[in-house]
Amino acid sequence: PGTRPKAGYLLLSMADPRVDGSPAIELWDLNNQLAIHKYNLNPDEIRSDSGMDISKKQSIRFQHPLMLSDGSIIITAVGGPLMKLDLCGEYVKHNNDFKYTHSIEMDENGFIFATMRYKKRIKSSSSIPNVISKSKYFDDYGFAILDQDMKLIDHHSIYEIYEQAGLLRDIDARDSFQNDPFHLNDVQPLSLQNGDRIVLLSLRHQSSVIAYNYTKKKILWKIERATARQHDVDIINRNDMTVDISIFNNNSRWTPSRVDQSHGNEYVTFKRL
């Protein structure tokens, strides 16, 4: 402790073993190896204030906390609203335009990028490739852009991105993926020097990472089959008009008994994309 002054901080979301697994969010000083702030969460009050169904007593997780400049945080309960809590952990406001799922990120202009699932499912039809028409309905994921007051600015559908790029036949929707072919775990925003704005998208069930220019509505590149059901993608360095990225690869596959089994998590990097 105290020997790494540039170690930074960690905003940790966990199930607190000291309180029977109740959700906890703490800010840790990695240099001094101490928790320096804890958000005092009341899960039932937060769920009630944000319009979630509190009659169901299933476990709840407050995930992917994003801290704002005033110490407030934005969180999600998977499949629920996006919620803003103050420095003390009290409910402030929420957005329930979509079913928010995983990653919450911020761009250099302070806009919030959040992965989400559309409430309305897509109905299979003769115009949709047979690989996904085995299921009558399937989920569409995407990412939403919001301001820090939780107002929706824009949103983009993964189905529409694939359709515009002519990639719908790339969907691997066999077995359990029939109803969930686009499962999106992460969105990472980035502005290019020419003014274009892109996002890096991690599609778990596709085992792919996509760079999507949402200014021009165009896929720039797509990494396929280098990872297996990966999650987080991050930007390590920027080099003019290219980026170096890292990917947290779950490296997992279905076993014959349909268990999602990891073959050893990996930290993977790609340069000058």
Short mmCIF file of C-alpha atoms in Angstrom, two decimals:
data_model
loop_
_atom_site.label_atom_id
_atom_site.label_comp_id
_atom_site.label_asym_id
_atom_site.label_seq_id
_atom_site.Cartn_x
_atom_site.Cartn_y
_atom_site.Cartn_z
CA PRO A 1 0.00 0.00 0.00
CA GLY A 2 1.15 3.51 -0.86
CA THR A 3 3.84 2.45 -3.34
CA ARG A 4 1.86 2.96 -6.57
CA PRO A 5 0.69 6.60 -6.66
CA LYS A 6 -0.58 6.26 -10.24
CA ALA A 7 -2.58 3.08 -9.63
CA GLY A 8 -5.88 4.98 -9.87
CA TYR A 9 -9.27 3.94 -8.58
CA LEU A 10 -11.76 1.12 -8.99
CA LEU A 11 -15.54 1.50 -8.92
CA LEU A 12 -16.61 -1.94 -7.74
CA SER A 13 -20.09 -3.43 -8.07
CA MET A 14 -20.62 -6.64 -6.14
CA ALA A 15 -22.89 -8.81 -4.05
CA ASP A 16 -21.93 -7.84 -0.52
CA PRO A 17 -21.09 -10.97 1.53
CA ARG A 18 -21.46 -8.87 4.69
CA VAL A 19 -25.15 -8.18 3.96
CA ASP A 20 -26.45 -11.52 2.69
CA GLY A 21 -25.41 -10.80 -0.89
CA SER A 22 -27.24 -7.47 -1.18
CA PRO A 23 -26.01 -5.17 -4.00
CA ALA A 24 -23.07 -2.95 -3.04
CA ILE A 25 -21.08 -0.31 -4.93
CA GLU A 26 -17.78 0.96 -3.53
CA LEU A 27 -15.00 3.27 -4.71
CA TRP A 28 -11.54 1.88 -4.00
CA ASP A 29 -8.19 3.67 -3.90
CA LEU A 30 -5.92 1.10 -5.55
CA ASN A 31 -2.71 2.74 -4.34
CA ASN A 32 -3.68 2.70 -0.67
CA GLN A 33 -5.82 -0.43 -1.16
CA LEU A 34 -8.76 1.05 0.73
CA ALA A 35 -12.46 1.55 0.10
CA ILE A 36 -12.83 5.34 0.30
CA HIS A 37 -16.56 5.63 -0.43
CA LYS A 38 -19.58 3.35 -0.28
CA TYR A 39 -22.99 4.08 -1.81
CA ASN A 40 -25.67 3.31 0.74
CA LEU A 41 -28.11 1.39 -1.42
CA ASN A 42 -31.66 0.48 -0.50
CA PRO A 43 -32.52 -1.98 -3.30
CA ASP A 44 -36.27 -2.11 -2.59
CA GLU A 45 -36.62 1.67 -2.56
CA ILE A 46 -34.55 2.04 -5.74
CA ARG A 47 -36.59 -0.63 -7.51
CA SER A 48 -39.86 0.96 -6.39
CA ASP A 49 -38.84 4.53 -7.34
CA SER A 50 -37.64 3.39 -10.77
CA GLY A 51 -40.84 1.50 -11.54
CA MET A 52 -39.45 -2.01 -11.25
CA ASP A 53 -41.66 -4.85 -10.05
CA ILE A 54 -40.85 -5.28 -6.34
CA SER A 55 -43.41 -8.06 -5.85
CA LYS A 56 -40.88 -10.53 -7.21
CA LYS A 57 -38.26 -11.33 -4.62
CA GLN A 58 -35.62 -12.59 -7.02
CA SER A 59 -32.02 -11.50 -6.49
CA ILE A 60 -31.11 -8.12 -7.94
CA ARG A 61 -27.80 -6.83 -9.25
CA PHE A 62 -26.87 -3.19 -9.83
CA GLN A 63 -24.25 -3.46 -12.55
CA HIS A 64 -21.73 -1.46 -14.56
CA PRO A 65 -21.72 1.70 -12.40
CA LEU A 66 -20.56 4.82 -14.23
CA MET A 67 -19.46 7.74 -12.05
CA LEU A 68 -20.23 11.33 -13.07
CA SER A 69 -18.22 14.40 -12.10
CA ASP A 70 -20.42 15.14 -9.05
CA GLY A 71 -19.99 11.64 -7.64
CA SER A 72 -23.42 10.45 -8.73
CA ILE A 73 -23.56 7.16 -10.59
CA ILE A 74 -25.58 5.58 -13.38
CA ILE A 75 -26.36 1.89 -13.04
CA THR A 76 -28.54 -0.78 -14.54
CA ALA A 77 -30.35 -3.81 -13.19
CA VAL A 78 -30.09 -6.24 -16.09
CA GLY A 79 -33.27 -6.09 -18.17
CA GLY A 80 -34.57 -3.09 -16.23
CA PRO A 81 -34.35 0.70 -16.42
CA LEU A 82 -31.21 2.81 -16.48
CA MET A 83 -31.00 4.54 -13.08
CA LYS A 84 -29.18 7.56 -11.68
CA LEU A 85 -28.24 7.64 -7.98
CA ASP A 86 -26.69 10.53 -6.06
CA LEU A 87 -23.42 10.51 -4.12
CA CYS A 88 -25.16 8.90 -1.16
CA GLY A 89 -26.82 6.17 -3.24
CA GLU A 90 -30.30 7.74 -3.21
CA TYR A 91 -32.52 7.44 -6.27
CA VAL A 92 -32.54 10.53 -8.54
CA LYS A 93 -34.23 9.53 -11.81
CA HIS A 94 -34.40 6.77 -14.39
CA ASN A 95 -35.00 6.01 -18.05
CA ASN A 96 -37.10 3.01 -19.07
CA ASP A 97 -37.36 3.56 -22.83
CA PHE A 98 -35.65 0.18 -23.28
CA LYS A 99 -34.57 -2.85 -21.28
CA TYR A 100 -31.02 -1.85 -20.41
CA THR A 101 -28.61 -4.73 -20.12
CA HIS A 102 -24.85 -4.48 -19.68
CA SER A 103 -22.19 -1.87 -20.45
CA ILE A 104 -22.56 1.84 -19.65
CA GLU A 105 -19.89 4.14 -21.10
CA MET A 106 -19.32 7.88 -21.58
CA ASP A 107 -17.85 9.70 -24.58
CA GLU A 108 -15.61 12.78 -24.46
CA ASN A 109 -18.66 15.06 -24.66
CA GLY A 110 -20.27 13.55 -21.57
CA PHE A 111 -22.99 11.60 -23.38
CA ILE A 112 -23.95 8.20 -21.98
CA PHE A 113 -23.83 5.08 -24.16
CA ALA A 114 -25.74 2.06 -22.86
CA THR A 115 -26.39 -1.40 -24.26
CA MET A 116 -30.06 -2.29 -24.33
CA ARG A 117 -32.71 -4.70 -25.59
CA TYR A 118 -35.80 -3.43 -27.40
CA LYS A 119 -39.08 -4.11 -25.62
CA LYS A 120 -40.78 -5.13 -28.86
CA ARG A 121 -39.49 -8.39 -30.27
CA ILE A 122 -39.01 -8.93 -34.01
CA LYS A 123 -41.43 -11.29 -35.70
CA SER A 124 -39.92 -13.83 -38.04
CA SER A 125 -41.13 -13.70 -41.64
CA SER A 126 -40.31 -15.00 -45.10
CA SER A 127 -38.04 -11.98 -45.63
CA ILE A 128 -35.84 -12.96 -42.71
CA PRO A 129 -33.21 -15.70 -43.34
CA ASN A 130 -34.22 -19.22 -42.41
CA VAL A 131 -31.45 -19.41 -39.82
CA ILE A 132 -33.48 -17.18 -37.52
CA SER A 133 -36.99 -17.86 -38.79
CA LYS A 134 -37.07 -21.13 -36.81
CA SER A 135 -38.28 -19.01 -33.93
CA LYS A 136 -41.53 -17.04 -34.20
CA TYR A 137 -40.03 -14.04 -32.41
CA PHE A 138 -36.50 -13.01 -31.48
CA ASP A 139 -34.87 -10.20 -29.51
CA ASP A 140 -33.24 -7.14 -31.01
CA TYR A 141 -30.44 -5.43 -29.13
CA GLY A 142 -28.84 -2.04 -29.68
CA PHE A 143 -27.27 0.91 -27.96
CA ALA A 144 -28.87 4.08 -26.63
CA ILE A 145 -27.29 7.52 -26.31
CA LEU A 146 -28.51 9.68 -23.42
CA ASP A 147 -27.56 12.89 -21.67
CA GLN A 148 -26.67 12.92 -17.99
CA ASP A 149 -30.26 13.80 -17.06
CA MET A 150 -31.30 10.43 -18.52
CA LYS A 151 -32.97 11.96 -21.59
CA LEU A 152 -32.77 9.78 -24.70
CA ILE A 153 -30.79 11.41 -27.54
CA ASP A 154 -30.61 8.56 -30.08
CA HIS A 155 -30.64 4.77 -30.41
CA HIS A 156 -29.41 2.20 -32.93
CA SER A 157 -30.69 -1.33 -33.61
CA ILE A 158 -28.27 -4.20 -34.20
CA TYR A 159 -30.83 -5.85 -36.46
CA GLU A 160 -30.97 -2.73 -38.63
CA ILE A 161 -27.17 -2.45 -38.65
CA TYR A 162 -26.91 -6.05 -39.88
CA GLU A 163 -29.71 -5.55 -42.40
CA GLN A 164 -28.12 -2.41 -43.89
CA ALA A 165 -24.75 -4.17 -44.16
CA GLY A 166 -26.20 -7.33 -45.72
CA LEU A 167 -25.06 -9.44 -42.79
CA LEU A 168 -28.29 -11.04 -41.63
CA ARG A 169 -27.21 -14.41 -43.01
CA ASP A 170 -24.18 -14.32 -40.72
CA ILE A 171 -26.42 -14.78 -37.71
CA ASP A 172 -25.71 -17.96 -35.80
CA ALA A 173 -29.12 -18.60 -34.23
CA ARG A 174 -29.01 -22.32 -33.66
CA ASP A 175 -30.20 -23.91 -30.45
CA SER A 176 -30.53 -21.40 -27.62
CA PHE A 177 -29.53 -18.49 -29.88
CA GLN A 178 -32.74 -18.64 -31.90
CA ASN A 179 -34.47 -16.10 -29.67
CA ASP A 180 -31.36 -14.05 -28.87
CA PRO A 181 -29.01 -13.89 -31.87
CA PHE A 182 -27.62 -10.37 -31.29
CA HIS A 183 -26.78 -10.46 -27.56
CA LEU A 184 -24.80 -7.23 -27.03
CA ASN A 185 -22.47 -6.98 -24.03
CA ASP A 186 -20.49 -3.82 -24.61
CA VAL A 187 -20.53 -0.49 -26.46
CA GLN A 188 -17.40 1.67 -26.52
CA PRO A 189 -17.71 5.16 -28.10
CA LEU A 190 -14.90 6.84 -30.04
CA SER A 191 -14.61 10.03 -32.13
CA LEU A 192 -12.39 10.01 -35.22
CA GLN A 193 -10.22 12.93 -36.27
CA ASN A 194 -12.44 13.60 -39.29
CA GLY A 195 -15.43 14.19 -37.01
CA ASP A 196 -17.07 10.82 -37.52
CA ARG A 197 -18.31 9.02 -34.44
CA ILE A 198 -18.03 5.28 -34.04
CA VAL A 199 -18.76 2.62 -31.46
CA LEU A 200 -17.08 -0.69 -30.82
CA LEU A 201 -19.72 -3.35 -30.25
CA SER A 202 -19.15 -6.73 -28.59
CA LEU A 203 -21.77 -9.26 -29.77
CA ARG A 204 -21.46 -12.24 -27.47
CA HIS A 205 -23.54 -14.80 -29.35
CA GLN A 206 -21.83 -13.86 -32.62
CA SER A 207 -18.35 -14.13 -31.10
CA SER A 208 -17.57 -10.91 -32.94
CA VAL A 209 -16.54 -7.31 -32.36
CA ILE A 210 -17.73 -4.62 -34.74
CA ALA A 211 -16.62 -1.03 -35.38
CA TYR A 212 -19.73 0.86 -36.44
CA ASN A 213 -19.73 4.43 -37.76
CA TYR A 214 -23.11 5.65 -36.51
CA THR A 215 -22.58 9.04 -38.19
CA LYS A 216 -22.58 7.41 -41.62
CA LYS A 217 -24.44 4.24 -40.56
CA LYS A 218 -21.67 2.01 -41.85
CA ILE A 219 -19.71 -0.95 -40.46
CA LEU A 220 -15.98 -0.18 -40.69
CA TRP A 221 -14.65 -3.60 -39.72
CA LYS A 222 -15.67 -6.80 -38.02
CA ILE A 223 -13.52 -9.26 -36.06
CA GLU A 224 -14.97 -12.77 -36.26
CA ARG A 225 -14.08 -16.03 -34.51
CA ALA A 226 -10.92 -14.64 -32.90
CA THR A 227 -12.77 -14.89 -29.57
CA ALA A 228 -15.49 -17.10 -28.16
CA ARG A 229 -18.51 -15.43 -26.50
CA GLN A 230 -16.39 -12.46 -25.40
CA HIS A 231 -17.55 -9.52 -23.29
CA ASP A 232 -15.65 -6.28 -22.75
CA VAL A 233 -13.83 -4.36 -25.50
CA ASP A 234 -11.67 -1.35 -24.65
CA ILE A 235 -9.53 1.18 -26.50
CA ILE A 236 -5.90 1.01 -25.37
CA ASN A 237 -4.27 3.55 -27.74
CA ARG A 238 -5.19 5.79 -30.63
CA ASN A 239 -2.92 6.18 -33.65
CA ASP A 240 -4.16 8.88 -36.04
CA MET A 241 -7.16 7.15 -37.67
CA THR A 242 -6.54 3.70 -36.12
CA VAL A 243 -6.93 2.21 -32.66
CA ASP A 244 -5.38 -0.51 -30.52
CA ILE A 245 -7.99 -2.47 -28.58
CA SER A 246 -8.22 -5.11 -25.90
CA ILE A 247 -10.95 -7.73 -25.57
CA PHE A 248 -11.85 -9.72 -22.48
CA ASN A 249 -12.54 -13.09 -24.03
CA ASN A 250 -14.71 -15.50 -22.05
CA ASN A 251 -13.42 -18.22 -24.39
CA SER A 252 -16.48 -20.32 -23.66
CA ARG A 253 -18.48 -22.82 -25.69
CA TRP A 254 -21.55 -24.98 -25.30
CA THR A 255 -20.88 -28.46 -24.00
CA PRO A 256 -22.97 -31.43 -25.24
CA SER A 257 -25.10 -30.99 -22.11
CA ARG A 258 -25.69 -27.33 -23.13
CA VAL A 259 -23.60 -25.87 -20.32
CA ASP A 260 -21.68 -22.68 -21.17
CA GLN A 261 -18.15 -23.82 -20.27
CA SER A 262 -15.06 -21.62 -20.29
CA HIS A 263 -11.83 -22.93 -21.80
CA GLY A 264 -9.79 -20.33 -19.93
CA ASN A 265 -10.46 -16.58 -19.97
CA GLU A 266 -8.13 -14.54 -22.15
CA TYR A 267 -6.96 -10.96 -22.50
CA VAL A 268 -6.64 -10.39 -26.26
CA THR A 269 -5.23 -7.35 -28.05
CA PHE A 270 -5.44 -6.09 -31.64
CA LYS A 271 -3.34 -3.23 -33.02
CA ARG A 272 -3.89 -0.55 -35.66
CA LEU A 273 -7.46 -1.39 -36.58
#
